[in-house]
Amino acid sequence: MKTFINCKDLGDLNKALEEAQEIKADRYKYQHLGKNKTLLMIFFNNSLRTRLSTQKAAMNLGMNVIVLDVNAGAWKLETERGVIMDSDKSEHLLEAIPVMSSYCDMIGVRSFAGLTDREYDYAETVLHQFIKYSGKPVFAMETATVHPLQAFADLITIQENWKPTAEKKRPKVVLTWAPHCRALPQAVPNSFAEWMNAADVELVVTHPKGYELDPQFVGDATVEYDQMKAFEGADFIYAKNWSCPGVTNPGDYGKILADHKTMMDWTVDEKHMAVTNNGKFMHCLPVRRGLIVTDDVIESENSLVIPEAANREISCSVVIKRMLEAL
């Protein structure tokens, strides 16, 4: 595996899930793969779980790790071609990438959406420059449009917490929009929808009108604009805010279509969870309490946010292991 951006890169998801459980049982089993190999983690944006879980996964696999915060201690990088570099950006990615790649064997890239230019964001301009010019295996640690390491961890968590019955073999999984005070990218919901569509689950996506995700990620999922109806009988509730994806109206891309104070009925609370099938609550974290979810829900025994975050180490371990095996 030379690149990791979406679930198709992993191939058979059932085999990937089996591999995840194998690694979880013995996290140091494949240490020999990373001996004398170096992972370079490049952050254009802030991180907590991604930074810690990816570094821990690489260390479990015997790798050396270099972490570079582009916006803290490095030259500011220009990403556009054909520009006159007379502003505050001192170095271009086209020189920086081959220099950085000369110090490592593998690269993880984290670069968020700007939320001003949909075409630029959805082209994954920054990530693809690393893939094209580094000459090294590259994996996404969240990009403008996807967060595959999170979605893989989410799938592992659902598998671990789902008990099929004779009457119900597939879990009902609901991805629900929730209010937020800031405009957020669509990377997490995009990847979650994509991975759930590839898995053996019944996926329902619910959000206010105008927040329709890109069809390439929604796939065959049921879209339900009535949130309470969507929650009925659900086994897993995945709450996440996202700004307008601009699918129906490109001019609204990256915008908040209504003030969060007028959308508080979308906050996941006990009333919502009461209509589920004793549903488990999930969120990628960090989470804004009182906006996305109430305290009583996220602190309940049905909250999976902590084991979900812990599984980030496992999902990343599978990805890095497979990349090491391909070196």
XYZ file of C-alpha atoms in Angstrom:
327
model
C 0.000 0.000 0.000
C 1.632 3.228 -1.193
C -1.098 5.682 -0.242
C -3.948 5.701 2.264
C -6.789 8.140 1.669
C -9.991 6.094 1.683
C -11.379 2.677 2.581
C -10.704 1.265 -0.902
C -6.989 1.568 -0.189
C -7.343 -1.111 2.512
C -9.049 -3.608 0.238
C -11.149 -6.220 2.048
C -12.540 -4.471 5.149
C -13.218 -7.738 6.971
C -9.557 -8.700 6.648
C -8.532 -5.232 7.821
C -10.796 -5.578 10.867
C -9.310 -8.987 11.649
C -5.844 -7.472 11.385
C -6.900 -4.693 13.746
C -7.894 -7.231 16.403
C -4.639 -9.146 15.891
C -2.645 -5.975 16.488
C -4.815 -4.999 19.441
C -3.979 -8.352 21.059
C -0.231 -7.762 20.564
C 0.659 -4.176 19.640
C 4.385 -4.916 19.347
C 4.163 -8.068 17.234
C 5.441 -6.343 14.101
C 8.164 -4.160 15.607
C 10.713 -5.640 13.229
C 8.968 -4.007 10.244
C 9.843 -0.474 11.324
C 13.403 -1.030 12.500
C 15.657 1.750 11.133
C 12.663 3.306 9.347
C 11.465 6.872 9.935
C 7.964 8.328 9.810
C 7.629 12.067 9.174
C 4.353 13.516 10.492
C 3.533 16.909 8.980
C 0.890 19.078 10.621
C -0.557 22.135 8.930
C -3.247 22.200 11.636
C -3.698 21.444 15.339
C -4.062 17.894 16.590
C -4.345 15.860 19.769
C -5.638 12.308 19.081
C -4.146 12.100 15.588
C -0.731 13.281 16.740
C -0.540 11.000 19.772
C -2.149 7.893 18.260
C -0.119 8.023 15.045
C 3.152 8.537 16.875
C 2.322 5.705 19.289
C 1.367 3.370 16.427
C 4.621 4.078 14.599
C 6.650 3.508 17.762
C 4.802 0.238 18.404
C 5.967 -0.837 14.952
C 9.581 0.027 15.737
C 9.786 3.276 13.748
C 11.615 6.499 14.478
C 9.247 9.485 14.360
C 9.796 13.104 13.334
C 6.965 15.585 13.957
C 6.878 18.860 12.043
C 4.418 21.642 12.875
C 4.454 23.753 9.735
C 2.897 26.758 11.472
C 5.098 26.615 14.573
C 8.851 26.679 14.065
C 9.074 26.058 10.321
C 9.107 28.422 7.369
C 5.628 29.339 6.206
C 4.919 27.315 3.098
C 3.390 28.452 -0.167
C 1.103 25.843 -1.773
C -0.007 27.654 -4.943
C 1.866 27.420 -8.236
C 2.673 30.467 -10.359
C 2.579 33.000 -7.524
C 5.014 35.815 -6.774
C 6.223 34.944 -3.292
C 6.397 38.457 -1.850
C 4.216 37.838 1.208
C 4.982 36.073 4.515
C 5.556 32.645 2.898
C 9.266 31.980 2.540
C 9.368 28.493 1.036
C 7.360 26.623 -1.566
C 6.028 23.124 -1.052
C 7.635 22.067 -4.319
C 11.085 22.491 -2.760
C 10.080 21.619 0.792
C 8.481 18.274 -0.058
C 11.530 16.589 -1.674
C 13.745 17.975 1.103
C 11.453 16.575 3.806
C 11.140 13.239 2.032
C 14.929 12.843 1.986
C 14.821 12.495 5.780
C 12.182 9.775 6.046
C 10.694 6.569 4.675
C 7.009 7.438 5.056
C 4.936 10.620 5.412
C 1.683 11.394 7.215
C -0.006 14.677 6.237
C -2.644 16.688 8.098
C -4.084 19.672 6.245
C -7.609 21.021 6.771
C -10.004 22.607 4.318
C -9.847 26.368 3.869
C -13.653 26.405 3.433
C -13.491 29.267 0.935
C -12.763 27.474 -2.349
C -14.663 24.216 -2.761
C -12.856 23.211 -5.932
C -9.438 23.683 -4.314
C -10.412 21.787 -1.153
C -12.079 18.872 -2.908
C -9.116 18.508 -5.276
C -7.005 17.727 -2.172
C -4.316 20.001 -3.558
C -1.880 19.838 -0.630
C -2.101 16.084 -0.082
C -1.641 15.263 -3.756
C 1.467 17.439 -3.962
C 3.035 15.260 -1.266
C 2.009 12.108 -3.108
C 3.387 13.420 -6.417
C 6.665 14.993 -5.300
C 7.827 13.087 -2.202
C 8.465 9.688 -3.785
C 7.500 8.122 -0.440
C 4.371 6.355 0.850
C 1.888 8.975 2.059
C -1.142 8.599 4.308
C -3.819 11.092 5.298
C -3.981 12.225 8.927
C -7.116 14.230 7.984
C -7.296 16.333 4.871
C -9.604 18.908 3.344
C -12.274 16.294 2.633
C -11.481 13.007 4.431
C -10.313 11.561 7.745
C -9.830 7.846 7.005
C -7.895 6.949 10.164
C -10.830 8.212 12.231
C -13.417 6.385 10.132
C -11.453 3.127 10.368
C -11.281 3.502 14.154
C -15.025 4.194 14.180
C -15.672 0.989 12.262
C -13.475 -1.008 14.641
C -15.429 0.453 17.576
C -18.793 -0.424 16.031
C -17.641 -3.966 15.317
C -16.496 -4.399 18.923
C -19.789 -3.127 20.339
C -22.322 -4.741 18.001
C -24.032 -7.983 18.976
C -26.128 -9.291 16.072
C -29.273 -11.280 16.759
C -31.400 -13.624 14.676
C -33.828 -10.755 14.155
C -31.234 -8.080 13.447
C -27.962 -8.992 11.788
C -26.926 -5.479 10.669
C -26.740 -2.475 13.007
C -28.582 0.719 12.213
C -26.000 3.511 12.263
C -27.082 7.149 12.190
C -24.774 10.005 11.233
C -26.401 13.135 12.606
C -25.549 16.782 12.075
C -25.438 18.833 15.276
C -25.069 22.576 15.892
C -21.733 24.317 16.333
C -20.533 27.890 16.840
C -17.853 27.654 14.118
C -17.768 26.549 10.501
C -16.251 23.070 10.373
C -15.070 20.979 7.393
C -16.837 17.874 6.110
C -13.844 15.524 6.389
C -15.089 13.428 9.319
C -18.699 12.987 8.130
C -17.494 12.358 4.570
C -15.209 9.523 5.636
C -17.673 8.121 8.157
C -20.372 7.879 5.490
C -17.941 6.383 2.969
C -16.694 3.699 5.372
C -20.155 2.816 6.676
C -21.371 2.388 3.102
C -18.528 -0.062 2.532
C -19.312 -1.954 5.751
C -22.235 -4.233 6.551
C -24.448 -1.656 8.270
C -27.684 0.214 7.621
C -26.600 3.850 7.318
C -28.923 6.816 7.797
C -27.670 10.388 7.437
C -29.733 13.154 9.018
C -29.212 16.903 8.799
C -31.108 20.142 8.097
C -31.794 20.930 4.467
C -28.848 22.646 2.815
C -26.210 20.498 4.548
C -26.253 17.669 1.992
C -22.900 15.875 1.834
C -21.224 15.146 -1.481
C -22.930 12.170 -3.178
C -19.572 10.429 -3.669
C -19.475 9.892 0.102
C -23.189 9.486 0.907
C -23.582 6.727 -1.671
C -26.710 4.639 -1.088
C -27.291 5.800 2.484
C -30.786 6.920 3.466
C -30.995 10.697 3.934
C -33.620 11.715 6.495
C -34.316 15.360 7.318
C -36.410 14.482 10.394
C -33.793 13.831 13.061
C -36.087 12.100 15.550
C -37.390 9.787 12.847
C -33.813 8.957 11.856
C -32.966 8.045 15.457
C -35.787 5.540 15.823
C -34.405 2.069 16.483
C -30.800 3.151 15.908
C -28.003 1.081 17.420
C -25.259 3.693 17.011
C -25.523 7.482 16.904
C -22.565 9.343 15.428
C -22.883 13.078 16.032
C -20.824 15.598 14.092
C -21.206 19.155 12.880
C -20.232 20.204 9.385
C -20.558 23.455 7.458
C -22.438 23.664 4.188
C -20.759 21.364 1.618
C -22.050 23.545 -1.235
C -23.466 20.582 -3.170
C -26.709 22.272 -4.198
C -25.480 25.859 -3.901
C -21.685 26.242 -4.336
C -21.914 29.833 -3.108
C -22.819 28.553 0.363
C -19.739 26.335 0.654
C -18.186 26.516 4.110
C -20.988 28.615 5.562
C -23.158 28.136 8.633
C -26.666 28.421 7.225
C -28.375 29.305 10.515
C -27.160 30.567 13.871
C -26.464 27.657 16.203
C -28.766 29.137 18.843
C -31.728 28.567 16.528
C -30.692 24.950 15.843
C -30.367 23.636 19.392
C -33.138 21.084 18.849
C -30.508 19.145 16.837
C -28.308 18.729 19.946
C -28.161 15.044 20.918
C -29.837 14.707 24.322
C -31.643 12.061 26.348
C -34.889 12.712 24.465
C -33.169 11.796 21.203
C -31.420 8.739 22.625
C -34.676 7.473 24.180
C -36.068 6.529 20.745
C -32.986 4.501 19.797
C -32.446 0.800 20.378
C -30.432 1.464 23.535
C -28.113 3.237 21.095
C -24.426 3.873 21.652
C -23.202 7.466 21.310
C -20.123 8.223 19.203
C -18.119 11.339 18.349
C -14.588 11.819 16.997
C -13.641 14.449 19.633
C -12.984 17.198 20.506
C -16.655 17.843 21.217
C -18.492 21.001 22.246
C -20.683 19.956 25.144
C -24.093 21.606 25.189
C -23.951 22.130 21.421
C -23.186 18.729 19.889
C -24.261 16.624 22.869
C -25.479 17.068 26.423
C -23.426 16.047 29.457
C -25.782 13.236 30.432
C -25.445 11.543 27.033
C -21.672 11.792 26.611
C -21.128 10.692 30.210
C -23.575 7.798 30.026
C -22.591 4.128 30.006
C -23.587 4.058 26.322
C -20.976 6.633 25.340
C -18.150 5.167 23.251
C -16.085 8.315 22.745
C -13.112 7.137 24.842
C -12.717 3.589 23.421
C -13.353 5.120 19.992
C -10.426 7.499 20.509
C -8.253 4.668 21.839
C -8.903 2.708 18.647
C -7.160 5.454 16.689
C -3.887 3.790 17.710
C -5.134 0.499 16.272
C -6.450 1.843 12.974
C -3.202 3.699 12.389
C -1.149 0.630 13.296
C -2.851 -1.402 10.558
C -2.224 1.318 7.970
C 1.435 1.886 8.849
C 2.069 -1.880 9.061
C 0.756 -2.377 5.544
C 2.826 0.502 4.231
C 5.946 -0.875 5.861
C 5.293 -4.268 4.317
C 5.210 -2.608 0.884
C 8.553 -0.802 1.282
